[in-house]
Short mmCIF file of C-alpha atoms in Angstrom, two decimals:
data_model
loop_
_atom_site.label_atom_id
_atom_site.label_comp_id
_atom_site.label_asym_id
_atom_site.label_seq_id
_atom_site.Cartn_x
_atom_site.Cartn_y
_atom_site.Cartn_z
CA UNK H 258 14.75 -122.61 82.44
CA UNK H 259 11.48 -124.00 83.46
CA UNK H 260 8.64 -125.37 81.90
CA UNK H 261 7.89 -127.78 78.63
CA UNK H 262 8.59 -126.76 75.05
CA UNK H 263 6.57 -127.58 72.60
CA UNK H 264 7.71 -129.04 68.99
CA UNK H 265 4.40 -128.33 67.28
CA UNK H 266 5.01 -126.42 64.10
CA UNK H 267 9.12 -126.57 64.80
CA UNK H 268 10.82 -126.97 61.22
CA UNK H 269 13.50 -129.64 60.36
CA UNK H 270 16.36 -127.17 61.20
CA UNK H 271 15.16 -125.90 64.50
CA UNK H 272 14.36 -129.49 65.69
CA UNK H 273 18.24 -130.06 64.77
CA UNK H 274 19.76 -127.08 66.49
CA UNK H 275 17.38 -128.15 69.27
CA UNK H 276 19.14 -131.47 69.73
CA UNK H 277 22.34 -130.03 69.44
CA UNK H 278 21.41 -127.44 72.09
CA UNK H 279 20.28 -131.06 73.86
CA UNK H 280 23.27 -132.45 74.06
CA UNK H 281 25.98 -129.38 75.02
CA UNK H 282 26.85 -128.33 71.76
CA UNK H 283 25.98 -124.73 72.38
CA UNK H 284 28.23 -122.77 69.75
CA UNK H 285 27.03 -124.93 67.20
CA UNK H 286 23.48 -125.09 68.04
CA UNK H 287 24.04 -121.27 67.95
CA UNK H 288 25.05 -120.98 64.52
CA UNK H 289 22.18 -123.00 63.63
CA UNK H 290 20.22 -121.11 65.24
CA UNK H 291 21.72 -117.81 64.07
CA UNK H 292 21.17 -118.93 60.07
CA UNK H 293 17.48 -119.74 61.19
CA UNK H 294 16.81 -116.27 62.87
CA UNK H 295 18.40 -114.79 59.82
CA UNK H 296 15.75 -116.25 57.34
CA UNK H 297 12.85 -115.86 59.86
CA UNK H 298 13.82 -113.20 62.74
CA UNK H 299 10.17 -113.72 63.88
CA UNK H 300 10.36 -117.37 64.90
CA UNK H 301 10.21 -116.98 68.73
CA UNK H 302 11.49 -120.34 69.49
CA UNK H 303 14.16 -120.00 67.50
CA UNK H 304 14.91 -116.16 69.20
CA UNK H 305 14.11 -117.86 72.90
CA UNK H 306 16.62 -121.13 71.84
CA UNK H 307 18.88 -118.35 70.63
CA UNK H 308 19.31 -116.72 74.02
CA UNK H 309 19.64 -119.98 75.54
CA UNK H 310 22.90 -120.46 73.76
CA UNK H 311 23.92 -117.44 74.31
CA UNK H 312 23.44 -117.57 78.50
CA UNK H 313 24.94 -121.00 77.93
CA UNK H 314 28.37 -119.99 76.40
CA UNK H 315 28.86 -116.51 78.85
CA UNK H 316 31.30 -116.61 81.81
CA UNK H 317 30.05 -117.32 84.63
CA UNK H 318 28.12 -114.54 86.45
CA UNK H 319 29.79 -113.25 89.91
CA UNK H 320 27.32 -113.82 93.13
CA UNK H 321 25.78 -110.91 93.47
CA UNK H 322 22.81 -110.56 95.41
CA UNK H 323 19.58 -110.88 93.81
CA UNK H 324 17.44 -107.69 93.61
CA UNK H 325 13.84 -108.04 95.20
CA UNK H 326 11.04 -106.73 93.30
CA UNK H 327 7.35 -106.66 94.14
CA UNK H 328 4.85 -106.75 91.58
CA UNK H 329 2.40 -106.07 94.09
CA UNK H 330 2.46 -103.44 97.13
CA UNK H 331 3.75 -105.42 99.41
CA UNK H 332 1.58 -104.17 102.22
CA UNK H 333 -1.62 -105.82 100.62
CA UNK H 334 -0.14 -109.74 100.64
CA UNK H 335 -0.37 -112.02 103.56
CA UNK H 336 2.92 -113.84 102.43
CA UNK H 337 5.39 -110.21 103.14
CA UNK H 338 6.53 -110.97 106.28
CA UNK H 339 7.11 -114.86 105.51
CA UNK H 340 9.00 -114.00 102.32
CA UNK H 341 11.08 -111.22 103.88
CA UNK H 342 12.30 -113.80 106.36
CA UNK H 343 13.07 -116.54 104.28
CA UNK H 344 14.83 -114.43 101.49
CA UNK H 345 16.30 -111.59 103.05
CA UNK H 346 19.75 -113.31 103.71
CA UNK H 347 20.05 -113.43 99.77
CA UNK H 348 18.14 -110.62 98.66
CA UNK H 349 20.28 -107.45 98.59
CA UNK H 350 18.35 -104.03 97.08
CA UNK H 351 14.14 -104.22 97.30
CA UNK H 352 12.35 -102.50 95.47
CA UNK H 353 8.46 -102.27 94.72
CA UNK H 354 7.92 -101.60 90.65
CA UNK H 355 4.04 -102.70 90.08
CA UNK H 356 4.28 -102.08 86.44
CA UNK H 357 6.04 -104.67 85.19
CA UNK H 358 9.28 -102.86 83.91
CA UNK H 359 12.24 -103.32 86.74
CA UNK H 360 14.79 -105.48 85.88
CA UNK H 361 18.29 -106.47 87.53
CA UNK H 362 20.45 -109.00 87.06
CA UNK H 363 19.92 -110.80 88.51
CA UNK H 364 16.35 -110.29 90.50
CA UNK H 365 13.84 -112.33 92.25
CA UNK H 366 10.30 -111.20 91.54
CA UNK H 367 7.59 -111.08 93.53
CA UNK H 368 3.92 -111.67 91.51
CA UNK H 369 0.18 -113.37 91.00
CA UNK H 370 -2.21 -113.50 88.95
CA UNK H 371 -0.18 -114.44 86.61
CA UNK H 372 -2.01 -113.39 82.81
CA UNK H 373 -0.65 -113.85 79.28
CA UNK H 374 -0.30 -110.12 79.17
CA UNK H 375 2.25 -110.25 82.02
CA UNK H 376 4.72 -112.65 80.08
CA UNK H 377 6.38 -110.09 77.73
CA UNK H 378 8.03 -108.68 81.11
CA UNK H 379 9.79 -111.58 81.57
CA UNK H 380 10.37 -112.01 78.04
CA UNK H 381 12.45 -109.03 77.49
CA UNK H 382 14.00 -109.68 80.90
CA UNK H 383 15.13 -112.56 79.97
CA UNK H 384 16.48 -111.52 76.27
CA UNK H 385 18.34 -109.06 77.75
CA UNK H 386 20.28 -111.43 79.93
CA UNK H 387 18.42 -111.25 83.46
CA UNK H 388 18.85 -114.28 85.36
CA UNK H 389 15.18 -114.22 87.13
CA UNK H 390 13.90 -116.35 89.93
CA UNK H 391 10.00 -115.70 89.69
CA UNK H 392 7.75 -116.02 92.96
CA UNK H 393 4.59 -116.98 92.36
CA UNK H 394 1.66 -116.63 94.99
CA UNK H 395 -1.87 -116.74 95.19
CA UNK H 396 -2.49 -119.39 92.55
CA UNK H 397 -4.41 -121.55 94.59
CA UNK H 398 -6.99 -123.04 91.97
CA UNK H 399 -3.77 -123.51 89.39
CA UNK H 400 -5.55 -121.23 86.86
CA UNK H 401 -2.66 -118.71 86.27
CA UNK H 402 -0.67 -118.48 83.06
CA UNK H 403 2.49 -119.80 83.35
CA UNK H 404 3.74 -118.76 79.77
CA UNK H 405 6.30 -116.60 82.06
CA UNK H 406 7.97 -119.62 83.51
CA UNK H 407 9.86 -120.45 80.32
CA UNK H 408 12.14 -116.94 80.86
CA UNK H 409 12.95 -117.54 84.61
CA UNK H 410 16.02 -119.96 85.75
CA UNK H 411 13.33 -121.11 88.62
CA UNK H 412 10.42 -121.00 89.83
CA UNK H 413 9.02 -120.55 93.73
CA UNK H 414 5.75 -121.22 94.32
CA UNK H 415 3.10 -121.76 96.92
CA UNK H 416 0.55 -124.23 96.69
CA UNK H 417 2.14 -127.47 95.73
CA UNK H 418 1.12 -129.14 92.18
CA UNK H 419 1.79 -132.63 90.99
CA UNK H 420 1.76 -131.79 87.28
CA UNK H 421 4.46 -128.61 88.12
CA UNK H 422 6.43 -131.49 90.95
CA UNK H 423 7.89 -133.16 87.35
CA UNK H 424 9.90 -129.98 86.73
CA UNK H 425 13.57 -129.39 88.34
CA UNK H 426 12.99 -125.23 88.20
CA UNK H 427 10.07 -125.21 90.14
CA UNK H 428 10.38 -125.39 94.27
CA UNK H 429 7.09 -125.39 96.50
CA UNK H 430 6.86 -123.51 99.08
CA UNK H 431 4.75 -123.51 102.40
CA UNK H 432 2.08 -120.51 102.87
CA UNK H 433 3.27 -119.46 106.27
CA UNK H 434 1.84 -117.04 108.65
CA UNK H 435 -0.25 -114.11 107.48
CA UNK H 436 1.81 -111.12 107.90
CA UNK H 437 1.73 -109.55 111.44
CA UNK H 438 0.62 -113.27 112.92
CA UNK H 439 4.26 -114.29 114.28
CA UNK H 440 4.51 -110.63 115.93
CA UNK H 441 3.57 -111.39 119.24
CA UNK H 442 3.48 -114.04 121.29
CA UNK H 443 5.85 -117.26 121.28
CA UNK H 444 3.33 -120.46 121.41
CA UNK H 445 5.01 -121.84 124.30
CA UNK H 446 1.66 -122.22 126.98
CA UNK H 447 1.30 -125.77 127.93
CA UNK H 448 -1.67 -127.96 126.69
CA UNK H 449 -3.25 -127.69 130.28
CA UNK H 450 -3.02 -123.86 130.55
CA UNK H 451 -4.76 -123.36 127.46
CA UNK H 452 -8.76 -122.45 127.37
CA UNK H 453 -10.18 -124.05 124.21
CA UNK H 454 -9.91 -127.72 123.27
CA UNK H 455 -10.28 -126.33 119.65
CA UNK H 456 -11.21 -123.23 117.96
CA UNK H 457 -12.08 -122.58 114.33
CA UNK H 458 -12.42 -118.88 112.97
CA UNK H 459 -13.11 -117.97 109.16
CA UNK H 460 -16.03 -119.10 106.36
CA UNK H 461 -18.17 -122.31 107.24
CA UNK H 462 -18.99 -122.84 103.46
CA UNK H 463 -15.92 -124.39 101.90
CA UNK H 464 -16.23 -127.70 101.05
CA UNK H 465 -15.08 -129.98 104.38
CA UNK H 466 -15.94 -127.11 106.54
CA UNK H 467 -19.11 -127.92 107.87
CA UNK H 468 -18.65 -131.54 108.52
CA UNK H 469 -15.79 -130.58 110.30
CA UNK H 470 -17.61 -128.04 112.78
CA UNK H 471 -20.00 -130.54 113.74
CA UNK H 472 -17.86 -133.72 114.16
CA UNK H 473 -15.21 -131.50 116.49
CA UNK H 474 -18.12 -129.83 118.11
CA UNK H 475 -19.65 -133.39 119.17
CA UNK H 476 -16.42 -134.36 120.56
CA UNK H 477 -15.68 -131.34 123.24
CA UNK H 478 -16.79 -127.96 123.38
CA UNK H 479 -14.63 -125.21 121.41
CA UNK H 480 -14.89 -121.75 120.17
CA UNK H 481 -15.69 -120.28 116.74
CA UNK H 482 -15.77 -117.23 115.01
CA UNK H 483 -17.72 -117.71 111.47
CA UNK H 484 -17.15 -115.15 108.88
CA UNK H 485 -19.15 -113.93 105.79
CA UNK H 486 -16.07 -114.56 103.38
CA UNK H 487 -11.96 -114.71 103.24
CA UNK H 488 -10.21 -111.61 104.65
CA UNK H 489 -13.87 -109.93 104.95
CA UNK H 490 -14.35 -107.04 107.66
CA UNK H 491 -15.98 -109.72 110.01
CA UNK H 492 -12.97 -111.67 110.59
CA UNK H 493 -10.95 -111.10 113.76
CA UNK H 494 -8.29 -108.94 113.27
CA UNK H 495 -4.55 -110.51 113.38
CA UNK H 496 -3.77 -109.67 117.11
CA UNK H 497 -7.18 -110.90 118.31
CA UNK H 498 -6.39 -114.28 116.10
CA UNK H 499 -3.19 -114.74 117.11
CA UNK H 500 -4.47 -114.47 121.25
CA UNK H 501 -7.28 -117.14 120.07
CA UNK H 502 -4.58 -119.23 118.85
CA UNK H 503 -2.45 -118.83 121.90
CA UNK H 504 -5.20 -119.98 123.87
CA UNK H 505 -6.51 -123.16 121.86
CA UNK H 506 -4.71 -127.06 122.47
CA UNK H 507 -6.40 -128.35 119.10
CA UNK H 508 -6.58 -125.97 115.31
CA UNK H 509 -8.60 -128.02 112.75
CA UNK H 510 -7.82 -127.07 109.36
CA UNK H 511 -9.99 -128.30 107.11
CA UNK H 512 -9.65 -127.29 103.22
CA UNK H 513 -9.84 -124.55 101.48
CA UNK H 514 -12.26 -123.90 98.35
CA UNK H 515 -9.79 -125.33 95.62
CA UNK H 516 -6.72 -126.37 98.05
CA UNK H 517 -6.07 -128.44 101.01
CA UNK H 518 -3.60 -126.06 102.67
CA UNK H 519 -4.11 -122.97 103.88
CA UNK H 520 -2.79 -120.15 105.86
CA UNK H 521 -4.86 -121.61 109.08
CA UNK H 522 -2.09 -124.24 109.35
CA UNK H 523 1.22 -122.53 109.84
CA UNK H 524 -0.67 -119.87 112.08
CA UNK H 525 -1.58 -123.14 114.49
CA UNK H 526 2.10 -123.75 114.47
CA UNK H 527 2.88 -120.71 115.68
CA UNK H 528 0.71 -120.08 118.05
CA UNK H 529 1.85 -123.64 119.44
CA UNK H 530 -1.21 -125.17 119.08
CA UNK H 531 -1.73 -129.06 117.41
CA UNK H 532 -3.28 -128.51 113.60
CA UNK H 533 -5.04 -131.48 112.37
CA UNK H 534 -5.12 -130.94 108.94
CA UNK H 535 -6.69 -133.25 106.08
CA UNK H 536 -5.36 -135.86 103.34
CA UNK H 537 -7.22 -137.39 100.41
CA UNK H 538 -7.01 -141.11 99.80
CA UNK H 539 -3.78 -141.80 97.93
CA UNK H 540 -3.02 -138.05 98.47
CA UNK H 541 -1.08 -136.73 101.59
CA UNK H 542 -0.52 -133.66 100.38
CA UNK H 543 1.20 -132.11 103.39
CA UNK H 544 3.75 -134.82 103.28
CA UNK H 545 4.57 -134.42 99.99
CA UNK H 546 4.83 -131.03 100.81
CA UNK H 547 6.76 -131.05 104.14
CA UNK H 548 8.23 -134.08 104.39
CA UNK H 549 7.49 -135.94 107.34
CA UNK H 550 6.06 -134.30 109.83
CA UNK H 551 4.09 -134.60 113.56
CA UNK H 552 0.71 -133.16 112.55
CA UNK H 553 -2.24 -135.31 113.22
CA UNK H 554 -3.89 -135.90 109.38
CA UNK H 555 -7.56 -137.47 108.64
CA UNK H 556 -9.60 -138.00 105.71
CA UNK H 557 -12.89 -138.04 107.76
CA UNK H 558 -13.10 -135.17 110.52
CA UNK H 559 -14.94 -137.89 112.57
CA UNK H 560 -11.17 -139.50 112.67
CA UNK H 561 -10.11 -135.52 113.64
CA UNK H 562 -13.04 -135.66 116.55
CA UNK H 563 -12.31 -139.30 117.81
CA UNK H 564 -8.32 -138.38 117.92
CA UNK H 565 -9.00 -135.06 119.84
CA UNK H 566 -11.65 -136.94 122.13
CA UNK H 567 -8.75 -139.65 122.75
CA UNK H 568 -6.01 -137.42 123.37
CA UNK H 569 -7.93 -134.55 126.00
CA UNK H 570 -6.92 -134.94 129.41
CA UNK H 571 -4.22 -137.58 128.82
CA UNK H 572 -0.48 -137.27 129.16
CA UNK H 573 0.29 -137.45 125.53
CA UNK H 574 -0.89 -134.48 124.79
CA UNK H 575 1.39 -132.23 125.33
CA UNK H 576 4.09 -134.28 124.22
CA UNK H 577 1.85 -134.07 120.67
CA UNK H 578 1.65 -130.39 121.45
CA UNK H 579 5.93 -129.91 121.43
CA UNK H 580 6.44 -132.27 118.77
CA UNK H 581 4.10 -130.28 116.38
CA UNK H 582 6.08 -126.87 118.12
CA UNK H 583 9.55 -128.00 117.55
CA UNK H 584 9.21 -129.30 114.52
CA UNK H 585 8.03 -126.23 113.52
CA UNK H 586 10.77 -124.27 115.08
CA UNK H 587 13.48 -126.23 113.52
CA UNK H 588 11.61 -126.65 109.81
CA UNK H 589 11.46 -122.93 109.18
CA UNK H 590 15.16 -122.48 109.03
CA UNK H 591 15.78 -125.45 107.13
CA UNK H 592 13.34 -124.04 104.35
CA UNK H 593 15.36 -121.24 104.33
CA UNK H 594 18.43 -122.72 104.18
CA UNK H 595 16.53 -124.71 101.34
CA UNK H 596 15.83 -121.73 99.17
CA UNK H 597 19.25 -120.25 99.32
CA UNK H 598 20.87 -123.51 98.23
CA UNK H 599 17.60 -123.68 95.14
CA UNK H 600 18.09 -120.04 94.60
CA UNK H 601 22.02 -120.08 94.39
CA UNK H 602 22.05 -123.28 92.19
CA UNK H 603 19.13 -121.39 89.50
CA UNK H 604 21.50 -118.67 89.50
CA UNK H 605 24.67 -120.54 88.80
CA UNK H 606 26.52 -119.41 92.11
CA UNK H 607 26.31 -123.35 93.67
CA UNK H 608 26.84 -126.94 92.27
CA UNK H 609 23.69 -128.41 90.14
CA UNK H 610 21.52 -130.82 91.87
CA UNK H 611 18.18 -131.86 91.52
CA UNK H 612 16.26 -129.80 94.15
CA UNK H 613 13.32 -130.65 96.59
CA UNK H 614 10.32 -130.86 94.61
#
C-alpha cells in the first residue's frame, strides 16, 4: 500500500494489532483486529488494517493481466499515446468508465484531479479485494488529494516529488510526447541540415520564460511562435510542431508555471533536436528523474545562450545532437521495461525490491 498512516486518535488496541500487523503476524493482528471492528464497525482504520490482513494471508493471486481503465476520455489527455506504449505489453482488456465505478482485479487506472470525493472508488475497490495500480497525471502544482493512494498497491505518477520519492509504492514517471507528436517523422536530420539554431513555441509568461527568449535570442537568431495560453487555439497544431522540431539543432525548455519539466522536453527528443533544460541550485531535477543523462542543463539561460553560442558551427555538435538522440532511443524501452518489473512486483507476480524512486 502506499502512503503514511496516521496514529492520531488510534486506541491502545489498534496501535497493538498495528504492530503485530508490523511485524508479519497477520492472523493474529487479524483477530485483533476482528474483536476491534466488532465493538466499533465504524473505525475505518481498523476496517482498512482489517483488509490488509486479509490480502496478506490469501494465496497468491495468478498473473493475470491488469485491466486498463480511464477515468478520463482518453482522447482529451496528452499522455494516451505515451501510456499506451509503455503499458500495453501488461495491460490486457481497456476500458474507458469516467464514473468512477469499474473495477477488476486486478486493474490499472488511469486519473487526475485527484479530489477527496474520488477516494471512496478506490476505497471499495480496494475492500473488495482489487489489487489497483493508480496512474496519476496532471498534478503538476502537487495540489491533488492523495487520500486514494492508501487503497492502491502503487502508485505511477508524473511529475516527480521529493516528499512522495520517500515512499516504495510510488514510481515517477517522465511526461513524454503529447499524443500524435511521435507520429511522423524519425529525428534523424543532421545538426547541419537543420534551419533553426533554436526555436521556442508556447506562452512567454511563465516564470524563466522571458529571460530565456532574450538570452537565446542574443546568442543566434531562432524562431518562435508565442501563444496566448497552454493548449490555446493559437498554438501550432501537433504536425506543424513536430516539422518545427524536425527542423531546429537547439529546444530550450525553460519551466513551466509550478514545474520544471514539461512536455517541451521529450518532444525535443524526438524530434532529434538538443533540449537544454533547467536545474535549481542543489536541485537537478531531471537527474533525479532520469538518471544520468546527455542533456545540456543551466540555472541561468545566459549559461543556455553562451553553450549554444559555443557549440554552433563546431564539430561537437552533432555528436551532442546523437548523444541526446540515442539516449533517448534506448531510455524509452528501459522505462518500460521499468514499469513492468514495478507493476509486476505491486501486484505480487515478481520478487520484492525496492523500486526506482
Amino acid at each position: 500500500m502506499v502512503g503514511v498512516i496516521a496514529q492520531d486518535g488510534w486506541t491502545d488496541d489498534l496501535k497493538a494489532a498495528v504492530r503485530r500487523f508490523q511485524a508479519g503476524l497477520y492472523a493474529q493482528a487479524g483477530v485483533q483486529l476482528l474483536e476491534i471492528l466488532k465493538r466499533a464497525p465504524d473505525d475505518a482504520d481498523a476496517r482498512y488494517f482489517f483488509r490488509l490482513v486479509e490480502r496478506r494471508l490469501r494465496p497468491v493471486q495468478p498473473a493475470a493481466k491488469p485491466t486498463l481503465i480511464w477515468q478520463f476520455p482518453p482522447d482529451a489527455a496528452w499522455e494516451t499515446d505515451w501510456l499506451r506504449g509503455l503499458l500495453g505489453p501488461l495491460c490486457g482488456a481497456e476500458t474507458v468508465d469516467n464514473t468512477w465505478s469499474a473495477v477488476a482485479d486486478p486493474m490499472i487506472v488511469v486519473d487526475n484531479r485527484l479530489v477527496p470525493e474520488k477516494a471512496p472508488y478506490y476505497r471499495q475497490a480496494f475492500e473488495r479485494g482489487a489489487r489497483i495500480i493508480l496512474i496519476h497525471l496532471s498534478d503538476e502544482a502537487f495540489k491533488d488529494d492523495l487520500g486514494a493512494y492508501r487503497y492502491c498497491d502503487a502508485v505511477i505518477r508524473n511529475y516527480r516529488s521529493e516528499l512522495l520519492a520517500e515512499l516504495s509504492g510510488v514510481f515517477f514517471l517522465p511526461l513524454g510526447p503529447k499524443s500524435g507528436f511521435a507520429a511522423t517523422g524519425d529525428g534523424a536530420k543532421p545538426a547541419s541540415a537543420r534551419r533553426h539554431a533554436w526555436a521556442f513555441a508556447g506562452d512567454a509568461r511563465k516564470l524563466t520564460r522571458g529571460p530565456m527568449l532574450e538570452e537565446m535570442a542574443k546568442a543566434a537568431p531562432g524562431f518562435t511562435h508565442l501563444t496566448s495560453d497552454f493548449g490555446s487555439a493559437d498554438a501550432l497544431p501537433t504536425a506543424e510542431y513536430r516539422a518545427l522540431l524536425d527542423d531546429t539543432v537547439f529546444a530550450p525548455c525553460p519551466a513551466g508555471w509550478s514545474n520544471l519539466e514539461s512536455f517541451r522536453v521529450y518532444e525535443a527528443l524526438e524530434a532529434g533536436c538538443i533540449p537544454i533544460v533547467e536545474r535549481r541550485a542543489n536541485f537537478d531535477y531531471f537527474t533525479q528523474l532520469l538518471g544520468p543523462h546527455p542533456m545540456p542543463t543551466v540555472v541561468d539561460w545566459r549559461d543556455g545562450a553562451d553553450l549554444m553560442r559555443g557549440l554552433l558551427g563546431t564539430g561537437e555538435l552533432e555528436p551532442l545532437r546523437r548523444r541526446c538522440a540515442d539516449w533517448w532511443r534506448a531510455y524509452t524501452p528501459q522505462l518500460t521495461r521499468e514499469v513492468g518489473e514495478f507493476v509486476a512486483r505491486a501486484l505480487g507476480q515478481a520478487p520484492s525490491r525496492h523500486p526506482r524512486a
